[in-house]
């Protein structure tokens, strides 16, 4: 009889152990299962960084344009379209930054994914994109002695995030989109946005204080990415190239910039980490100037990511280089 009882106890214990192997361990005092993270896709680095800061540990965020790629030139692959379809939210910057946007927001690609434009409701700047010479066939309409100016075409400047004040608006837009998609954690997202915006406001104060008394106000940049930053902190941007950095400047424009640098005693020109610095270096040599980095923070290099750099650290590096360039004689 005792043998039978002993065997029965062993059998019950064994069944309990087997059943327990298939159960998830729950921490003491935690009676609710771990909620899965929301799968989110962000188009470019600044959007990715802001979503990461707001989403925290409730969100699994992936960046669509890979590190080291130039966002103005990148094109999505079939694999990228699948990533969009498999996400709950797709955050994109807007303001014509993602020229490929229509390919990833088509109805058959999005499916049930919600697309969110983070720059919505922000007043955008216009910037000179490129120039076209007049058609020679039209020259007879003008006085033969009248010099014809190139016709300038404007496009929207998308580099909103380089203004820490406007960046706060984008952070709030992201928080509200996440709150709408995940109401149970709405307070969490809004709290994260508030905390990150406090850091952005501190950054804004550092720029105000750092650039308040610099001797010069002109910055010569590789491409016209710093209009919002210049407008916020009273800096005059002279861009070698337009909004998109893929167009080569004309010899006439390069000569004009060299002349201007000499006349206004510009001692530093600014290059970028993603775009080749050759043009800026050539102009600097002609003008008797040096070259510093001014990061547009639209894409980070793999090395910058390995070094743990992010939006805030790069903006502070930009500030240090601006102070150096604009305070030098």
PDB file of C-alpha atoms in Angstrom:
ATOM      1  CA  UNK A   1       0.000   0.000   0.000  1.00  0.00           C
ATOM      2  CA  UNK A   2       2.788   2.385   0.940  1.00  0.00           C
ATOM      3  CA  UNK A   3       4.509   1.600  -2.380  1.00  0.00           C
ATOM      4  CA  UNK A   4       1.375   2.533  -4.323  1.00  0.00           C
ATOM      5  CA  UNK A   5       1.020   5.839  -2.444  1.00  0.00           C
ATOM      6  CA  UNK A   6       4.675   6.661  -3.031  1.00  0.00           C
ATOM      7  CA  UNK A   7       4.369   5.956  -6.764  1.00  0.00           C
ATOM      8  CA  UNK A   8       1.224   8.093  -6.977  1.00  0.00           C
ATOM      9  CA  UNK A   9       3.017  11.060  -5.347  1.00  0.00           C
ATOM     10  CA  UNK A  10       5.915  10.703  -7.760  1.00  0.00           C
ATOM     11  CA  UNK A  11       3.537  10.613 -10.723  1.00  0.00           C
ATOM     12  CA  UNK A  12       1.722  13.791  -9.632  1.00  0.00           C
ATOM     13  CA  UNK A  13       5.024  15.579  -9.010  1.00  0.00           C
ATOM     14  CA  UNK A  14       6.304  14.575 -12.430  1.00  0.00           C
ATOM     15  CA  UNK A  15       3.186  15.793 -14.211  1.00  0.00           C
ATOM     16  CA  UNK A  16       3.374  19.091 -12.338  1.00  0.00           C
ATOM     17  CA  UNK A  17       7.026  19.534 -13.345  1.00  0.00           C
ATOM     18  CA  UNK A  18       6.260  18.811 -17.019  1.00  0.00           C
ATOM     19  CA  UNK A  19       3.362  21.247 -17.044  1.00  0.00           C
ATOM     20  CA  UNK A  20       5.525  23.894 -15.400  1.00  0.00           C
ATOM     21  CA  UNK A  21       8.150  23.645 -18.164  1.00  0.00           C
ATOM     22  CA  UNK A  22       5.714  25.104 -20.678  1.00  0.00           C
ATOM     23  CA  UNK A  23       4.802  28.102 -18.543  1.00  0.00           C
ATOM     24  CA  UNK A  24       6.452  31.525 -18.612  1.00  0.00           C
ATOM     25  CA  UNK A  25       8.154  32.536 -15.391  1.00  0.00           C
ATOM     26  CA  UNK A  26       6.381  35.441 -13.733  1.00  0.00           C
ATOM     27  CA  UNK A  27       8.237  37.755 -11.404  1.00  0.00           C
ATOM     28  CA  UNK A  28       6.939  37.913  -7.807  1.00  0.00           C
ATOM     29  CA  UNK A  29       4.083  40.351  -7.583  1.00  0.00           C
ATOM     30  CA  UNK A  30       3.656  40.459 -11.386  1.00  0.00           C
ATOM     31  CA  UNK A  31       0.389  38.769 -12.331  1.00  0.00           C
ATOM     32  CA  UNK A  32       0.210  40.158 -15.900  1.00  0.00           C
ATOM     33  CA  UNK A  33       2.057  38.741 -18.916  1.00  0.00           C
ATOM     34  CA  UNK A  34       4.698  40.871 -20.669  1.00  0.00           C
ATOM     35  CA  UNK A  35       3.079  42.920 -23.434  1.00  0.00           C
ATOM     36  CA  UNK A  36       4.717  42.620 -26.869  1.00  0.00           C
ATOM     37  CA  UNK A  37       6.420  45.720 -28.233  1.00  0.00           C
ATOM     38  CA  UNK A  38       4.812  47.725 -31.024  1.00  0.00           C
ATOM     39  CA  UNK A  39       6.669  47.203 -34.293  1.00  0.00           C
ATOM     40  CA  UNK A  40       7.489  50.611 -35.769  1.00  0.00           C
ATOM     41  CA  UNK A  41       9.441  51.702 -38.852  1.00  0.00           C
ATOM     42  CA  UNK A  42      11.147  55.101 -39.211  1.00  0.00           C
ATOM     43  CA  UNK A  43      12.267  56.465 -42.559  1.00  0.00           C
ATOM     44  CA  UNK A  44      15.510  58.322 -41.720  1.00  0.00           C
ATOM     45  CA  UNK A  45      17.829  58.837 -38.768  1.00  0.00           C
ATOM     46  CA  UNK A  46      16.318  61.934 -37.089  1.00  0.00           C
ATOM     47  CA  UNK A  47      12.862  60.355 -37.220  1.00  0.00           C
ATOM     48  CA  UNK A  48      14.287  57.074 -35.897  1.00  0.00           C
ATOM     49  CA  UNK A  49      16.037  58.820 -32.998  1.00  0.00           C
ATOM     50  CA  UNK A  50      12.966  60.808 -31.952  1.00  0.00           C
ATOM     51  CA  UNK A  51      10.736  57.701 -32.152  1.00  0.00           C
ATOM     52  CA  UNK A  52      13.296  55.728 -30.134  1.00  0.00           C
ATOM     53  CA  UNK A  53      13.331  58.366 -27.413  1.00  0.00           C
ATOM     54  CA  UNK A  54       9.539  58.596 -27.194  1.00  0.00           C
ATOM     55  CA  UNK A  55       8.770  54.895 -27.660  1.00  0.00           C
ATOM     56  CA  UNK A  56      11.271  53.667 -25.076  1.00  0.00           C
ATOM     57  CA  UNK A  57      10.913  50.003 -24.148  1.00  0.00           C
ATOM     58  CA  UNK A  58       7.340  49.801 -25.462  1.00  0.00           C
ATOM     59  CA  UNK A  59       8.405  50.085 -29.096  1.00  0.00           C
ATOM     60  CA  UNK A  60      10.626  48.076 -31.437  1.00  0.00           C
ATOM     61  CA  UNK A  61      11.826  50.662 -33.971  1.00  0.00           C
ATOM     62  CA  UNK A  62      13.755  49.978 -37.185  1.00  0.00           C
ATOM     63  CA  UNK A  63      15.327  52.543 -39.528  1.00  0.00           C
ATOM     64  CA  UNK A  64      14.476  52.181 -43.215  1.00  0.00           C
ATOM     65  CA  UNK A  65      17.365  54.147 -44.786  1.00  0.00           C
ATOM     66  CA  UNK A  66      20.508  52.341 -43.563  1.00  0.00           C
ATOM     67  CA  UNK A  67      23.483  53.953 -41.852  1.00  0.00           C
ATOM     68  CA  UNK A  68      25.878  55.622 -44.278  1.00  0.00           C
ATOM     69  CA  UNK A  69      23.288  56.010 -47.054  1.00  0.00           C
ATOM     70  CA  UNK A  70      22.511  59.474 -48.432  1.00  0.00           C
ATOM     71  CA  UNK A  71      18.737  59.950 -47.826  1.00  0.00           C
ATOM     72  CA  UNK A  72      18.385  62.225 -50.880  1.00  0.00           C
ATOM     73  CA  UNK A  73      19.645  59.432 -53.169  1.00  0.00           C
ATOM     74  CA  UNK A  74      18.478  56.194 -51.492  1.00  0.00           C
ATOM     75  CA  UNK A  75      15.806  54.005 -53.115  1.00  0.00           C
ATOM     76  CA  UNK A  76      13.675  51.317 -51.383  1.00  0.00           C
ATOM     77  CA  UNK A  77      13.977  47.637 -52.354  1.00  0.00           C
ATOM     78  CA  UNK A  78      11.263  44.965 -52.371  1.00  0.00           C
ATOM     79  CA  UNK A  79      12.499  43.865 -48.933  1.00  0.00           C
ATOM     80  CA  UNK A  80      12.015  47.408 -47.637  1.00  0.00           C
ATOM     81  CA  UNK A  81       8.412  47.428 -48.851  1.00  0.00           C
ATOM     82  CA  UNK A  82       7.773  44.256 -46.848  1.00  0.00           C
ATOM     83  CA  UNK A  83       9.143  45.989 -43.734  1.00  0.00           C
ATOM     84  CA  UNK A  84       6.622  48.793 -44.202  1.00  0.00           C
ATOM     85  CA  UNK A  85       3.721  46.370 -44.554  1.00  0.00           C
ATOM     86  CA  UNK A  86       4.750  44.423 -41.437  1.00  0.00           C
ATOM     87  CA  UNK A  87       4.875  47.499 -39.187  1.00  0.00           C
ATOM     88  CA  UNK A  88       2.053  48.929 -37.105  1.00  0.00           C
ATOM     89  CA  UNK A  89       3.273  52.483 -37.696  1.00  0.00           C
ATOM     90  CA  UNK A  90       5.511  53.988 -40.369  1.00  0.00           C
ATOM     91  CA  UNK A  91       6.966  57.344 -39.353  1.00  0.00           C
ATOM     92  CA  UNK A  92       8.371  59.495 -42.135  1.00  0.00           C
ATOM     93  CA  UNK A  93       9.687  63.025 -42.002  1.00  0.00           C
ATOM     94  CA  UNK A  94       7.886  64.584 -44.948  1.00  0.00           C
ATOM     95  CA  UNK A  95       8.628  68.027 -46.394  1.00  0.00           C
ATOM     96  CA  UNK A  96       9.848  66.262 -49.560  1.00  0.00           C
ATOM     97  CA  UNK A  97      12.814  64.653 -47.809  1.00  0.00           C
ATOM     98  CA  UNK A  98      11.787  61.144 -48.842  1.00  0.00           C
ATOM     99  CA  UNK A  99      11.500  61.538 -52.623  1.00  0.00           C
ATOM    100  CA  UNK A 100      10.625  57.828 -52.762  1.00  0.00           C
ATOM    101  CA  UNK A 101       7.699  58.195 -50.357  1.00  0.00           C
ATOM    102  CA  UNK A 102       4.964  57.326 -52.857  1.00  0.00           C
ATOM    103  CA  UNK A 103       6.575  53.913 -53.389  1.00  0.00           C
ATOM    104  CA  UNK A 104       6.249  52.927 -49.743  1.00  0.00           C
ATOM    105  CA  UNK A 105       2.907  54.573 -48.960  1.00  0.00           C
ATOM    106  CA  UNK A 106       0.960  53.054 -51.846  1.00  0.00           C
ATOM    107  CA  UNK A 107      -2.208  51.362 -50.582  1.00  0.00           C
ATOM    108  CA  UNK A 108      -1.066  47.854 -51.505  1.00  0.00           C
ATOM    109  CA  UNK A 109       2.250  48.415 -49.677  1.00  0.00           C
ATOM    110  CA  UNK A 110       0.902  50.014 -46.510  1.00  0.00           C
ATOM    111  CA  UNK A 111      -1.921  47.568 -45.952  1.00  0.00           C
ATOM    112  CA  UNK A 112      -2.994  48.119 -42.333  1.00  0.00           C
ATOM    113  CA  UNK A 113       0.097  50.143 -41.462  1.00  0.00           C
ATOM    114  CA  UNK A 114      -0.528  53.733 -40.351  1.00  0.00           C
ATOM    115  CA  UNK A 115       1.787  56.309 -41.977  1.00  0.00           C
ATOM    116  CA  UNK A 116       2.644  59.351 -39.845  1.00  0.00           C
ATOM    117  CA  UNK A 117       4.285  62.559 -41.138  1.00  0.00           C
ATOM    118  CA  UNK A 118       6.328  64.031 -38.280  1.00  0.00           C
ATOM    119  CA  UNK A 119       6.845  67.477 -39.869  1.00  0.00           C
ATOM    120  CA  UNK A 120       3.133  68.150 -40.323  1.00  0.00           C
ATOM    121  CA  UNK A 121       1.829  71.483 -38.984  1.00  0.00           C
ATOM    122  CA  UNK A 122       5.337  73.020 -39.132  1.00  0.00           C
ATOM    123  CA  UNK A 123       5.842  76.099 -41.295  1.00  0.00           C
ATOM    124  CA  UNK A 124       8.464  75.053 -43.838  1.00  0.00           C
ATOM    125  CA  UNK A 125      11.206  77.121 -45.427  1.00  0.00           C
ATOM    126  CA  UNK A 126      11.915  77.345 -49.123  1.00  0.00           C
ATOM    127  CA  UNK A 127      15.428  76.807 -50.411  1.00  0.00           C
ATOM    128  CA  UNK A 128      17.058  77.135 -53.816  1.00  0.00           C
ATOM    129  CA  UNK A 129      17.270  73.640 -55.241  1.00  0.00           C
ATOM    130  CA  UNK A 130      18.974  74.255 -58.568  1.00  0.00           C
ATOM    131  CA  UNK A 131      19.213  76.741 -61.425  1.00  0.00           C
ATOM    132  CA  UNK A 132      18.364  76.591 -65.094  1.00  0.00           C
ATOM    133  CA  UNK A 133      19.722  78.866 -67.788  1.00  0.00           C
ATOM    134  CA  UNK A 134      17.237  80.565 -70.053  1.00  0.00           C
ATOM    135  CA  UNK A 135      16.362  78.803 -73.281  1.00  0.00           C
ATOM    136  CA  UNK A 136      18.487  80.365 -76.077  1.00  0.00           C
ATOM    137  CA  UNK A 137      15.398  80.375 -78.279  1.00  0.00           C
ATOM    138  CA  UNK A 138      13.863  82.910 -75.925  1.00  0.00           C
ATOM    139  CA  UNK A 139      16.792  85.321 -76.037  1.00  0.00           C
ATOM    140  CA  UNK A 140      15.265  87.392 -78.844  1.00  0.00           C
ATOM    141  CA  UNK A 141      12.614  88.534 -76.372  1.00  0.00           C
ATOM    142  CA  UNK A 142      15.231  90.356 -74.309  1.00  0.00           C
ATOM    143  CA  UNK A 143      17.510  93.256 -74.973  1.00  0.00           C
ATOM    144  CA  UNK A 144      20.748  91.990 -76.464  1.00  0.00           C
ATOM    145  CA  UNK A 145      22.789  93.983 -73.957  1.00  0.00           C
ATOM    146  CA  UNK A 146      20.781  92.785 -70.964  1.00  0.00           C
ATOM    147  CA  UNK A 147      22.500  90.144 -68.873  1.00  0.00           C
ATOM    148  CA  UNK A 148      20.267  87.127 -68.358  1.00  0.00           C
ATOM    149  CA  UNK A 149      20.044  85.804 -64.798  1.00  0.00           C
ATOM    150  CA  UNK A 150      19.536  82.073 -64.203  1.00  0.00           C
ATOM    151  CA  UNK A 151      15.984  81.113 -63.388  1.00  0.00           C
ATOM    152  CA  UNK A 152      15.860  79.851 -59.812  1.00  0.00           C
ATOM    153  CA  UNK A 153      13.502  77.067 -58.851  1.00  0.00           C
ATOM    154  CA  UNK A 154      12.461  76.694 -55.228  1.00  0.00           C
ATOM    155  CA  UNK A 155      11.717  73.568 -53.277  1.00  0.00           C
ATOM    156  CA  UNK A 156      10.864  72.970 -49.645  1.00  0.00           C
ATOM    157  CA  UNK A 157      13.741  72.666 -47.191  1.00  0.00           C
ATOM    158  CA  UNK A 158      13.148  69.470 -45.169  1.00  0.00           C
ATOM    159  CA  UNK A 159      15.911  69.875 -42.537  1.00  0.00           C
ATOM    160  CA  UNK A 160      13.531  70.905 -39.754  1.00  0.00           C
ATOM    161  CA  UNK A 161      15.222  68.782 -37.074  1.00  0.00           C
ATOM    162  CA  UNK A 162      18.327  71.026 -37.055  1.00  0.00           C
ATOM    163  CA  UNK A 163      16.265  73.596 -35.146  1.00  0.00           C
ATOM    164  CA  UNK A 164      15.903  72.191 -31.592  1.00  0.00           C
ATOM    165  CA  UNK A 165      12.727  74.215 -31.064  1.00  0.00           C
ATOM    166  CA  UNK A 166      10.974  72.796 -34.137  1.00  0.00           C
ATOM    167  CA  UNK A 167      12.331  69.345 -33.266  1.00  0.00           C
ATOM    168  CA  UNK A 168      10.194  69.475 -30.120  1.00  0.00           C
ATOM    169  CA  UNK A 169       7.072  69.778 -32.264  1.00  0.00           C
ATOM    170  CA  UNK A 170       8.094  66.664 -34.182  1.00  0.00           C
ATOM    171  CA  UNK A 171       8.620  64.795 -30.917  1.00  0.00           C
ATOM    172  CA  UNK A 172       5.099  65.747 -29.792  1.00  0.00           C
ATOM    173  CA  UNK A 173       3.626  64.549 -33.094  1.00  0.00           C
ATOM    174  CA  UNK A 174       5.357  61.195 -32.608  1.00  0.00           C
ATOM    175  CA  UNK A 175       4.092  60.900 -29.032  1.00  0.00           C
ATOM    176  CA  UNK A 176       0.485  61.534 -30.058  1.00  0.00           C
ATOM    177  CA  UNK A 177       0.688  58.975 -32.888  1.00  0.00           C
ATOM    178  CA  UNK A 178       2.072  56.321 -30.525  1.00  0.00           C
ATOM    179  CA  UNK A 179      -0.557  57.194 -27.914  1.00  0.00           C
ATOM    180  CA  UNK A 180      -3.325  56.769 -30.488  1.00  0.00           C
ATOM    181  CA  UNK A 181      -1.939  53.415 -31.634  1.00  0.00           C
ATOM    182  CA  UNK A 182      -1.350  52.163 -28.082  1.00  0.00           C
ATOM    183  CA  UNK A 183      -3.786  53.939 -25.710  1.00  0.00           C
ATOM    184  CA  UNK A 184      -2.821  51.750 -22.749  1.00  0.00           C
ATOM    185  CA  UNK A 185       0.646  53.357 -22.751  1.00  0.00           C
ATOM    186  CA  UNK A 186      -0.366  56.870 -23.827  1.00  0.00           C
ATOM    187  CA  UNK A 187       0.838  58.461 -20.580  1.00  0.00           C
ATOM    188  CA  UNK A 188       4.184  56.682 -20.926  1.00  0.00           C
ATOM    189  CA  UNK A 189       4.764  58.073 -24.441  1.00  0.00           C
ATOM    190  CA  UNK A 190       3.762  61.598 -23.478  1.00  0.00           C
ATOM    191  CA  UNK A 191       6.000  61.522 -20.407  1.00  0.00           C
ATOM    192  CA  UNK A 192       8.946  60.370 -22.536  1.00  0.00           C
ATOM    193  CA  UNK A 193       8.256  63.166 -25.018  1.00  0.00           C
ATOM    194  CA  UNK A 194       8.213  65.736 -22.213  1.00  0.00           C
ATOM    195  CA  UNK A 195      11.524  64.468 -20.821  1.00  0.00           C
ATOM    196  CA  UNK A 196      13.229  64.458 -24.224  1.00  0.00           C
ATOM    197  CA  UNK A 197      11.868  67.889 -25.076  1.00  0.00           C
ATOM    198  CA  UNK A 198      13.447  69.181 -21.876  1.00  0.00           C
ATOM    199  CA  UNK A 199      16.788  68.016 -23.269  1.00  0.00           C
ATOM    200  CA  UNK A 200      16.036  69.689 -26.612  1.00  0.00           C
ATOM    201  CA  UNK A 201      15.146  72.919 -24.824  1.00  0.00           C
ATOM    202  CA  UNK A 202      18.438  72.750 -22.929  1.00  0.00           C
ATOM    203  CA  UNK A 203      20.215  72.264 -26.266  1.00  0.00           C
ATOM    204  CA  UNK A 204      18.424  75.327 -27.628  1.00  0.00           C
ATOM    205  CA  UNK A 205      19.638  77.383 -24.653  1.00  0.00           C
ATOM    206  CA  UNK A 206      23.202  76.184 -25.250  1.00  0.00           C
ATOM    207  CA  UNK A 207      22.999  77.362 -28.872  1.00  0.00           C
ATOM    208  CA  UNK A 208      21.575  80.713 -27.847  1.00  0.00           C
ATOM    209  CA  UNK A 209      24.317  81.286 -25.292  1.00  0.00           C
ATOM    210  CA  UNK A 210      27.110  79.886 -27.452  1.00  0.00           C
ATOM    211  CA  UNK A 211      26.320  81.913 -30.566  1.00  0.00           C
ATOM    212  CA  UNK A 212      25.164  85.125 -28.937  1.00  0.00           C
ATOM    213  CA  UNK A 213      28.497  86.933 -29.054  1.00  0.00           C
ATOM    214  CA  UNK A 214      30.374  85.321 -31.977  1.00  0.00           C
ATOM    215  CA  UNK A 215      32.159  87.827 -34.217  1.00  0.00           C
ATOM    216  CA  UNK A 216      30.823  86.471 -37.523  1.00  0.00           C
ATOM    217  CA  UNK A 217      27.374  85.355 -38.615  1.00  0.00           C
ATOM    218  CA  UNK A 218      28.037  83.738 -42.019  1.00  0.00           C
ATOM    219  CA  UNK A 219      28.382  79.964 -42.547  1.00  0.00           C
ATOM    220  CA  UNK A 220      29.499  78.464 -45.872  1.00  0.00           C
ATOM    221  CA  UNK A 221      28.086  74.926 -46.061  1.00  0.00           C
ATOM    222  CA  UNK A 222      28.317  72.007 -48.477  1.00  0.00           C
ATOM    223  CA  UNK A 223      24.583  72.050 -49.165  1.00  0.00           C
ATOM    224  CA  UNK A 224      21.620  74.106 -48.036  1.00  0.00           C
ATOM    225  CA  UNK A 225      20.731  72.024 -44.985  1.00  0.00           C
ATOM    226  CA  UNK A 226      21.111  74.664 -42.277  1.00  0.00           C
ATOM    227  CA  UNK A 227      18.429  77.207 -43.094  1.00  0.00           C
ATOM    228  CA  UNK A 228      16.282  76.429 -40.038  1.00  0.00           C
ATOM    229  CA  UNK A 229      19.296  76.478 -37.730  1.00  0.00           C
ATOM    230  CA  UNK A 230      20.486  79.747 -39.282  1.00  0.00           C
ATOM    231  CA  UNK A 231      17.074  81.347 -38.966  1.00  0.00           C
ATOM    232  CA  UNK A 232      16.787  80.348 -35.310  1.00  0.00           C
ATOM    233  CA  UNK A 233      20.223  81.651 -34.306  1.00  0.00           C
ATOM    234  CA  UNK A 234      20.668  84.599 -36.679  1.00  0.00           C
ATOM    235  CA  UNK A 235      23.219  82.972 -38.989  1.00  0.00           C
ATOM    236  CA  UNK A 236      23.519  83.620 -42.717  1.00  0.00           C
ATOM    237  CA  UNK A 237      23.885  80.403 -44.725  1.00  0.00           C
ATOM    238  CA  UNK A 238      25.786  80.397 -48.023  1.00  0.00           C
ATOM    239  CA  UNK A 239      25.434  76.951 -49.577  1.00  0.00           C
ATOM    240  CA  UNK A 240      27.820  75.551 -52.181  1.00  0.00           C
ATOM    241  CA  UNK A 241      25.052  73.253 -53.434  1.00  0.00           C
ATOM    242  CA  UNK A 242      21.268  73.371 -53.113  1.00  0.00           C
ATOM    243  CA  UNK A 243      18.842  71.437 -50.918  1.00  0.00           C
ATOM    244  CA  UNK A 244      20.044  68.172 -52.453  1.00  0.00           C
ATOM    245  CA  UNK A 245      23.833  67.674 -52.208  1.00  0.00           C
ATOM    246  CA  UNK A 246      24.165  65.711 -55.450  1.00  0.00           C
ATOM    247  CA  UNK A 247      24.460  68.690 -57.846  1.00  0.00           C
ATOM    248  CA  UNK A 248      27.895  70.060 -58.715  1.00  0.00           C
ATOM    249  CA  UNK A 249      28.240  73.854 -58.396  1.00  0.00           C
ATOM    250  CA  UNK A 250      29.122  75.817 -61.530  1.00  0.00           C
ATOM    251  CA  UNK A 251      32.613  77.333 -61.871  1.00  0.00           C
ATOM    252  CA  UNK A 252      31.000  80.779 -61.696  1.00  0.00           C
ATOM    253  CA  UNK A 253      29.320  79.989 -58.386  1.00  0.00           C
ATOM    254  CA  UNK A 254      32.542  78.595 -56.937  1.00  0.00           C
ATOM    255  CA  UNK A 255      34.412  81.757 -57.977  1.00  0.00           C
ATOM    256  CA  UNK A 256      31.699  83.897 -56.365  1.00  0.00           C
ATOM    257  CA  UNK A 257      31.963  81.974 -53.090  1.00  0.00           C
ATOM    258  CA  UNK A 258      35.762  82.271 -53.034  1.00  0.00           C
ATOM    259  CA  UNK A 259      35.471  86.016 -53.641  1.00  0.00           C
ATOM    260  CA  UNK A 260      32.880  86.388 -50.904  1.00  0.00           C
ATOM    261  CA  UNK A 261      35.019  84.403 -48.429  1.00  0.00           C
ATOM    262  CA  UNK A 262      37.974  86.706 -49.046  1.00  0.00           C
ATOM    263  CA  UNK A 263      35.904  89.888 -48.803  1.00  0.00           C
ATOM    264  CA  UNK A 264      34.125  88.855 -45.602  1.00  0.00           C
ATOM    265  CA  UNK A 265      37.135  87.161 -44.046  1.00  0.00           C
ATOM    266  CA  UNK A 266      35.571  83.712 -43.815  1.00  0.00           C
ATOM    267  CA  UNK A 267      38.235  81.461 -42.318  1.00  0.00           C
ATOM    268  CA  UNK A 268      36.328  78.158 -42.176  1.00  0.00           C
ATOM    269  CA  UNK A 269      34.080  76.295 -44.631  1.00  0.00           C
ATOM    270  CA  UNK A 270      31.866  73.417 -43.539  1.00  0.00           C
ATOM    271  CA  UNK A 271      31.863  69.906 -44.993  1.00  0.00           C
ATOM    272  CA  UNK A 272      29.719  66.871 -44.088  1.00  0.00           C
ATOM    273  CA  UNK A 273      30.397  63.276 -43.058  1.00  0.00           C
ATOM    274  CA  UNK A 274      28.256  61.562 -45.725  1.00  0.00           C
ATOM    275  CA  UNK A 275      28.892  63.889 -48.693  1.00  0.00           C
ATOM    276  CA  UNK A 276      32.392  64.050 -50.198  1.00  0.00           C
ATOM    277  CA  UNK A 277      34.346  67.023 -48.784  1.00  0.00           C
ATOM    278  CA  UNK A 278      36.348  67.569 -52.003  1.00  0.00           C
ATOM    279  CA  UNK A 279      34.410  70.610 -53.223  1.00  0.00           C
ATOM    280  CA  UNK A 280      34.558  72.306 -49.822  1.00  0.00           C
ATOM    281  CA  UNK A 281      38.278  71.536 -49.565  1.00  0.00           C
ATOM    282  CA  UNK A 282      38.937  72.971 -53.030  1.00  0.00           C
ATOM    283  CA  UNK A 283      37.080  76.175 -52.222  1.00  0.00           C
ATOM    284  CA  UNK A 284      38.789  76.473 -48.841  1.00  0.00           C
ATOM    285  CA  UNK A 285      42.198  76.168 -50.456  1.00  0.00           C
ATOM    286  CA  UNK A 286      41.347  78.890 -52.976  1.00  0.00           C
ATOM    287  CA  UNK A 287      39.988  81.177 -50.256  1.00  0.00           C
ATOM    288  CA  UNK A 288      42.817  80.567 -47.813  1.00  0.00           C
ATOM    289  CA  UNK A 289      40.413  78.959 -45.344  1.00  0.00           C
ATOM    290  CA  UNK A 290      40.143  75.671 -43.427  1.00  0.00           C
ATOM    291  CA  UNK A 291      37.440  72.988 -43.331  1.00  0.00           C
ATOM    292  CA  UNK A 292      35.348  71.889 -40.360  1.00  0.00           C
ATOM    293  CA  UNK A 293      32.501  69.382 -40.061  1.00  0.00           C
ATOM    294  CA  UNK A 294      28.908  70.611 -39.778  1.00  0.00           C
ATOM    295  CA  UNK A 295      26.691  67.559 -39.560  1.00  0.00           C
ATOM    296  CA  UNK A 296      23.192  67.681 -41.121  1.00  0.00           C
ATOM    297  CA  UNK A 297      22.246  64.630 -38.988  1.00  0.00           C
ATOM    298  CA  UNK A 298      20.055  63.218 -41.749  1.00  0.00           C
ATOM    299  CA  UNK A 299      22.155  60.030 -41.770  1.00  0.00           C
ATOM    300  CA  UNK A 300      24.903  58.690 -39.512  1.00  0.00           C
ATOM    301  CA  UNK A 301      27.904  56.689 -40.652  1.00  0.00           C
ATOM    302  CA  UNK A 302      28.406  53.166 -39.251  1.00  0.00           C
ATOM    303  CA  UNK A 303      31.444  54.471 -37.339  1.00  0.00           C
ATOM    304  CA  UNK A 304      29.398  57.240 -35.729  1.00  0.00           C
ATOM    305  CA  UNK A 305      26.844  54.672 -34.589  1.00  0.00           C
ATOM    306  CA  UNK A 306      29.591  52.417 -33.175  1.00  0.00           C
ATOM    307  CA  UNK A 307      30.948  55.395 -31.261  1.00  0.00           C
ATOM    308  CA  UNK A 308      27.534  55.864 -29.640  1.00  0.00           C
ATOM    309  CA  UNK A 309      26.872  59.249 -31.223  1.00  0.00           C
ATOM    310  CA  UNK A 310      23.310  60.458 -31.475  1.00  0.00           C
ATOM    311  CA  UNK A 311      21.307  63.584 -32.296  1.00  0.00           C
ATOM    312  CA  UNK A 312      22.218  65.435 -29.100  1.00  0.00           C
ATOM    313  CA  UNK A 313      25.952  64.654 -29.225  1.00  0.00           C
ATOM    314  CA  UNK A 314      26.202  65.607 -32.906  1.00  0.00           C
ATOM    315  CA  UNK A 315      24.287  68.849 -32.379  1.00  0.00           C
ATOM    316  CA  UNK A 316      26.712  69.756 -29.604  1.00  0.00           C
ATOM    317  CA  UNK A 317      29.667  68.923 -31.857  1.00  0.00           C
ATOM    318  CA  UNK A 318      28.113  71.207 -34.465  1.00  0.00           C
ATOM    319  CA  UNK A 319      27.836  73.976 -31.881  1.00  0.00           C
ATOM    320  CA  UNK A 320      31.491  73.618 -30.908  1.00  0.00           C
ATOM    321  CA  UNK A 321      32.585  73.874 -34.555  1.00  0.00           C
ATOM    322  CA  UNK A 322      30.312  76.847 -35.196  1.00  0.00           C
ATOM    323  CA  UNK A 323      31.759  78.700 -32.217  1.00  0.00           C
ATOM    324  CA  UNK A 324      35.299  77.958 -33.424  1.00  0.00           C
ATOM    325  CA  UNK A 325      34.592  79.061 -36.996  1.00  0.00           C
ATOM    326  CA  UNK A 326      32.614  82.179 -36.136  1.00  0.00           C
ATOM    327  CA  UNK A 327      34.931  83.402 -33.381  1.00  0.00           C
ATOM    328  CA  UNK A 328      38.186  83.141 -35.344  1.00  0.00           C
ATOM    329  CA  UNK A 329      39.884  86.106 -37.014  1.00  0.00           C
TER     330      UNK A 329
END
